[in-house]
Coordinates of C-alpha atoms and ligand atoms in Angstrom, one line a residue:
X1 CA 20.6 11.7 56.2
X2 CA 16.9 12.1 55.5
X3 CA 16.0 15.1 53.4
X4 CA 12.9 17.0 54.4
X5 CA 9.8 16.6 52.2
X6 CA 10.1 20.3 51.2
X7 CA 12.7 19.2 48.6
X8 CA 10.3 16.7 47.0
X9 CA 7.1 18.6 47.0
X10 CA 7.5 19.8 43.3
X11 CA 7.3 16.2 42.1
X12 CA 5.5 14.4 44.9
X13 CA 1.9 15.2 45.9
X14 CA 2.3 14.5 49.6
X15 CA 3.6 12.1 52.1
X16 CA 0.1 10.8 52.8
X17 CA -2.9 10.0 50.7
X18 CA -4.9 12.8 52.6
X19 CA -2.3 15.3 51.4
X20 CA -2.4 14.0 47.8
X21 CA -6.2 13.7 47.4
X22 CA -6.9 17.5 47.1
X23 CA -4.3 17.6 44.3
X24 CA -6.0 14.7 42.5
X25 CA -9.3 16.5 42.7
X26 CA -7.8 19.7 41.4
X27 CA -6.3 17.8 38.4
X28 CA -9.6 15.9 37.7
X29 CA -11.5 19.2 37.7
X30 CA -9.4 20.2 34.7
X31 CA -10.6 17.1 32.9
X32 CA -7.3 15.4 33.4
X33 CA -7.3 11.8 34.7
X34 CA -4.8 10.6 37.3
X35 CA -2.7 7.6 38.1
X36 CA -1.8 7.3 41.7
X37 CA 1.5 5.8 42.7
X38 CA 2.2 5.0 46.4
X39 CA 6.0 5.4 46.3
X40 CA 8.3 2.5 47.3
X41 CA 10.6 0.0 45.6
X42 CA 13.1 -2.7 46.3
X43 CA 11.2 -4.1 49.3
X44 CA 13.2 -6.9 51.0
X45 CA 10.8 -8.1 53.7
X46 CA 7.4 -9.6 53.6
X47 CA 6.0 -7.4 56.3
X48 CA 6.6 -4.2 54.2
X49 CA 5.3 -5.9 51.0
X50 CA 2.1 -7.1 52.9
X51 CA 1.6 -3.6 54.2
X52 CA 2.0 -2.2 50.7
X53 CA -0.6 -4.6 49.3
X54 CA -3.1 -3.6 52.1
X55 CA -2.4 0.1 51.5
X56 CA -3.0 -0.3 47.8
X57 CA -6.2 -2.2 48.3
X58 CA -7.4 0.6 50.6
X59 CA -6.3 3.1 47.9
X60 CA -8.5 1.3 45.3
X61 CA -11.4 1.5 47.7
X62 CA -10.9 5.2 48.4
X63 CA -10.6 6.1 44.7
X64 CA -13.8 4.3 44.1
X65 CA -15.7 5.8 47.0
X66 CA -14.4 9.3 46.3
X67 CA -15.5 9.0 42.7
X68 CA -12.1 10.0 41.4
X69 CA -11.0 9.6 37.8
X70 CA -7.9 7.7 38.9
X71 CA -6.2 4.4 38.5
X72 CA -3.1 3.1 40.2
X73 CA 0.5 2.2 39.3
X74 CA 2.6 -0.4 41.2
X75 CA 6.1 -1.6 41.1
X76 CA 6.9 -5.4 41.1
X77 CA 9.8 -4.9 43.6
X78 CA 7.4 -3.2 45.9
X79 CA 5.1 -6.2 45.8
X80 CA 8.0 -8.5 46.8
X81 CA 9.7 -9.4 43.5
X82 CA 13.1 -9.4 45.2
X83 CA 11.8 -11.7 47.9
X84 CA 10.1 -14.5 45.9
X85 CA 8.5 -14.5 42.5
X86 CA 5.4 -16.6 43.5
X87 CA 4.8 -14.4 46.5
X88 CA 5.0 -11.3 44.3
X89 CA 2.6 -12.8 41.8
X90 CA 0.1 -13.6 44.7
X91 CA 0.3 -10.0 45.9
X92 CA -0.3 -8.6 42.4
X93 CA -3.2 -11.0 41.9
X94 CA -4.7 -10.0 45.3
X95 CA -4.8 -6.4 44.1
X96 CA -6.1 -7.3 40.7
X97 CA -8.9 -9.3 42.3
X98 CA -10.1 -6.1 44.0
X99 CA -9.6 -4.1 40.9
X100 CA -11.7 -6.5 38.8
X101 CA -14.5 -6.5 41.4
X102 CA -14.7 -2.7 41.3
X103 CA -14.0 -2.3 37.6
X104 CA -10.7 -0.6 38.3
X105 CA -7.3 -0.7 36.6
X106 CA -3.7 -1.5 37.8
X107 CA -0.6 -0.7 35.8
X108 CA 2.7 -2.3 36.5
X109 CA 5.5 0.3 36.1
X110 CA 8.8 -0.8 34.6
X111 CA 11.9 -0.7 36.7
X112 CA 15.6 -1.3 36.0
X113 CA 16.7 -3.8 33.4
X114 CA 17.5 -6.6 36.0
X115 CA 13.7 -6.8 36.5
X116 CA 12.4 -6.4 32.9
X117 CA 11.9 -10.1 32.1
X118 CA 10.3 -10.9 35.4
X119 CA 8.0 -7.9 35.2
X120 CA 6.9 -8.8 31.6
X121 CA 6.3 -12.5 32.7
X122 CA 4.3 -11.3 35.7
X123 CA 2.3 -9.0 33.4
X124 CA 1.6 -11.8 30.8
X125 CA 0.4 -14.1 33.6
X126 CA -1.8 -11.4 35.1
X127 CA -3.2 -10.4 31.6
X128 CA -4.3 -14.0 31.1
X129 CA -6.4 -13.8 34.3
X130 CA -7.4 -10.2 34.5
X131 CA -7.3 -8.8 30.9
X132 CA -8.4 -5.2 30.7
X133 CA -7.7 -4.6 34.4
X134 CA -4.0 -4.7 34.1
X135 CA -1.4 -2.8 32.0
X136 CA 2.3 -2.6 31.6
X137 CA 5.0 0.0 30.9
X138 CA 7.6 -0.4 28.1
X139 CA 10.8 1.7 27.9
X140 CA 11.8 2.8 24.4
X141 CA 15.5 3.0 25.3
X142 CA 15.8 -0.8 25.9
X143 CA 17.2 -2.7 22.9
X144 CA 14.9 -5.6 23.7
X145 CA 11.8 -3.4 23.3
X146 CA 12.0 -4.0 19.5
X147 CA 10.8 -7.6 20.2
X148 CA 8.6 -6.9 23.3
X149 CA 6.5 -4.2 21.7
X150 CA 5.2 -6.2 18.7
X151 CA 4.6 -9.2 20.9
X152 CA 2.7 -7.2 23.5
X153 CA 0.8 -5.3 20.8
X154 CA -0.3 -8.6 19.2
X155 CA -1.6 -9.7 22.6
X156 CA -3.7 -6.5 22.8
X157 CA -1.9 -5.4 25.9
X158 CA -2.5 -1.9 27.4
X159 CA 0.9 -0.3 27.2
X160 CA 2.3 3.0 28.6
X161 CA 5.3 3.9 26.4
X162 CA 8.0 5.9 28.0
X163 CA 11.7 6.6 27.2
X164 CA 13.1 4.9 30.3
X165 CA 14.3 6.5 33.5
X166 CA 17.0 4.1 34.9
X167 CA 20.7 4.4 34.1
X168 CA 21.5 1.4 31.8
X169 CA 24.7 0.4 30.0
X170 CA 25.1 0.6 26.2
X171 CA 24.7 -3.1 25.7
X172 CA 21.2 -2.9 27.2
X173 CA 19.8 0.5 26.2
X174 CA 20.2 3.2 23.6
X175 CA 22.1 6.2 25.0
X176 CA 21.6 9.1 22.6
X177 CA 18.4 11.2 22.7
X178 CA 18.0 11.0 18.9
X179 CA 18.1 7.3 18.9
X180 CA 15.7 7.0 21.8
X181 CA 13.2 9.4 20.1
X182 CA 13.5 7.4 16.9
X183 CA 12.8 4.1 18.7
X184 CA 9.9 5.8 20.6
X185 CA 8.2 6.8 17.4
X186 CA 8.7 3.4 15.9
X187 CA 7.1 1.7 19.0
X188 CA 4.3 4.4 19.3
X189 CA 3.4 3.7 15.7
X190 CA 3.0 -0.1 16.4
X191 CA 0.9 0.6 19.5
X192 CA -1.3 3.2 17.9
X193 CA -1.9 1.0 14.9
X194 CA -2.5 -2.2 16.7
X195 CA -3.7 -1.6 20.2
X196 CA -7.0 -0.1 21.3
X197 CA -5.7 2.5 23.8
X198 CA -2.0 3.2 24.0
X199 CA -0.6 5.7 26.5
X200 CA 2.0 8.1 25.2
X201 CA 4.0 9.1 28.3
X202 CA 6.4 12.0 27.7
X203 CA 7.0 15.7 28.3
X204 CA 8.9 15.9 25.0
X205 CA 7.3 18.4 22.5
X206 CA 9.0 16.6 19.6
X207 CA 7.2 13.4 20.5
X208 CA 4.0 15.0 21.5
X209 CA 3.8 16.9 18.1
X210 CA 4.9 13.8 16.2
X211 CA 2.0 11.9 17.9
X212 CA -0.5 14.6 17.0
X213 CA 0.6 14.5 13.4
X214 CA 0.8 10.8 13.1
X215 CA -2.6 10.2 14.5
X216 CA -4.3 12.9 12.6
X217 CA -2.8 11.8 9.3
X218 CA -3.7 8.2 9.9
X219 CA -7.3 8.7 11.0
X220 CA -6.6 7.7 14.6
X221 CA -9.1 9.6 16.6
X222 CA -8.3 11.6 19.8
X223 CA -10.4 9.1 21.8
X224 CA -8.1 6.2 20.8
X225 CA -5.0 7.1 23.0
X226 CA -3.9 9.3 25.8
X227 CA -1.0 11.6 26.7
X228 CA 0.5 11.1 30.1
X229 CA 2.9 13.3 32.1
X230 CA 4.3 13.3 35.6
X231 CA 3.0 15.4 38.5
X232 CA 4.8 18.8 38.7
X233 CA 6.0 18.8 35.1
X234 CA 4.3 20.7 32.3
X235 CA 0.8 20.9 33.7
X236 CA -0.1 23.9 31.5
X237 CA 0.8 21.8 28.5
X238 CA -1.4 19.0 29.8
X239 CA -4.2 21.4 30.3
X240 CA -3.8 22.7 26.7
X241 CA -3.9 19.2 25.4
X242 CA -7.0 18.5 27.3
X243 CA -8.5 21.7 25.9
X244 CA -7.7 20.5 22.4
X245 CA -9.8 17.4 23.1
X246 CA -7.0 14.9 23.8
X247 CA -7.3 12.4 26.6
X248 CA -4.7 13.2 29.3
X249 CA -3.5 11.7 32.6
X250 CA -1.1 12.8 35.2
X251 CA 0.9 10.3 37.2
X252 CA 0.7 11.5 40.9
X253 CA 3.2 9.9 43.3
X254 CA 2.8 10.2 47.0
X255 CA 4.2 8.6 50.2
X256 CA 7.2 8.8 52.5
X257 CA 9.6 6.7 50.3
X258 CA 10.0 9.4 47.8
X259 CA 13.8 9.7 47.6
X260 CA 14.6 7.2 44.7
X261 CA 11.8 8.7 42.5
X262 CA 12.9 12.2 43.3
X263 CA 16.5 11.4 42.5
X264 CA 15.4 10.0 39.1
X265 CA 13.6 13.2 38.3
X266 CA 16.7 15.3 39.2
X267 CA 19.1 13.2 37.2
X268 CA 17.1 13.0 34.0
X269 CA 16.9 16.7 33.4
X270 CA 19.1 19.4 34.9
X271 CA 16.2 22.0 34.7
X272 CA 14.3 19.9 37.3
X273 CA 16.9 20.9 39.9
X274 CA 15.9 24.5 39.3
X275 CA 12.2 23.6 39.5
X276 CA 12.8 22.1 43.0
X277 CA 14.7 25.1 44.2
X278 CA 12.0 27.5 43.0
X279 CA 9.1 25.4 44.5
X280 CA 10.9 25.1 47.8
X281 CA 10.5 28.8 48.4
X282 CA 6.8 28.9 47.4
X283 CA 4.3 28.6 50.2
Ligands
FDA301 P1 13.0 14.4 28.6 O1 13.4 14.6 30.0 O2 13.8 13.4 27.8 O3 13.1 15.8 27.9 C1 13.0 15.9 26.5 C2 12.6 17.2 26.1 O4 11.2 17.4 26.5 C3 13.4 18.4 26.7 O5 14.6 18.6 26.0 C4 12.4 19.5 26.6 O6 12.3 20.0 25.3 C5 11.0 18.8 26.9 N1 10.7 18.8 28.3 C6 10.9 17.8 29.2 N2 10.5 18.2 30.4 C7 10.1 19.5 30.3 C8 9.5 20.4 31.2 N3 9.3 20.2 32.5 N4 9.2 21.7 30.7 C9 9.4 22.0 29.4 N5 9.9 21.1 28.5 C10 10.2 19.9 28.9 N6 10.2 5.5 33.3 C11 10.5 4.2 33.6 O7 11.6 3.8 33.5 N7 9.5 3.4 34.1 C12 8.2 3.8 34.2 O8 7.3 3.0 34.6 C13 7.9 5.1 33.9 N8 6.6 5.7 34.0 C14 6.3 6.9 33.6 C15 5.0 7.4 33.6 C16 4.7 8.7 33.1 C17 3.3 9.1 33.1 C18 5.8 9.5 32.5 C19 5.5 10.8 31.9 C20 7.1 9.0 32.6 C21 7.4 7.8 33.1 N9 8.7 7.3 33.1 C22 8.9 6.0 33.5 C23 9.8 8.3 33.0 C24 10.3 8.3 31.5 O9 10.9 7.1 31.2 C25 11.3 9.4 31.3 O10 12.4 9.2 32.2 C26 10.8 10.8 31.6 O11 9.4 10.9 31.1 C27 11.6 11.9 30.8 O12 11.5 11.7 29.5 P2 10.6 12.7 28.6 O13 10.4 12.1 27.3 O14 9.4 13.0 29.3 O15 11.5 14.1 28.5

């Protein structure tokens, strides 16, 4: 059964780019930058992956021409990781070639743990060729992040740090919120101390306040990092952070393949179910 888009509209900016663009402009007007995500994952045929690459290239062009303060996020499995690793690499490189020409930026989101190693390998390869035009996401809940974070920080990689949104077993990921927050702080410290511009992606006041305190007491200026949140969540808090002079960015997903993303939002926080219900009845 296909759910109507009405369900997803709290968290997804539209089913088409035309529907999402006015929302991006509104966000930019509030001095908040955007990351656009064309929804889709686990693509198993080349036709769909090729179409995705073409759509993303078009998206980079439209961002540029519309003068938006926006970058893009991609998923390796959308670029064909489940089909063939070399093919996926070629697709990501095609996109990065366009991004470099236009002085734009592409971030590779992190997916479930079966893809972590391949995604990090693809990133390292891309970073060698495209440097500042490519970034990665690291999930604080993964046990392996204690090794990945220092290595990526030493490379000078551009990292978005998040808690992690996929259901993972205990042998792979921390399970308690306290332990995840503790790991998050430890990794944020490394990124803030060693990299030029880390991205602190969370809606969690405990982590936001910790970041504010850590940076101010260690002479890390507000221009040296940014806060990131997801579309539909805590926008007034984002606006307040922007008003305090912090760099801020909202991740704006759009597209017809919204169901897996929507489901992750509902399962990570029960209050999100309530947000969906209230938004459904707003015009
Ligand atoms: P979490 O849901 O853990 O909530 C913690 C506390 O924060 C709550 O108890 C409450 O106090 C406060 N809070 C949270 N939401 C609130 C709200 N709406 N209103 C008021 N208070 C609220 N994951 C992944 O695996 N791969 C990826 O590539 C990405 N990318 C990504 C980009 C960006 C920009 C963000 C913000 C997040 C991701 N994530 C992600 C998702 C991430 O891993 C994680 O699942 C969610 O951000 C939820 O964790 P939080 O720390 O945000 O709050």
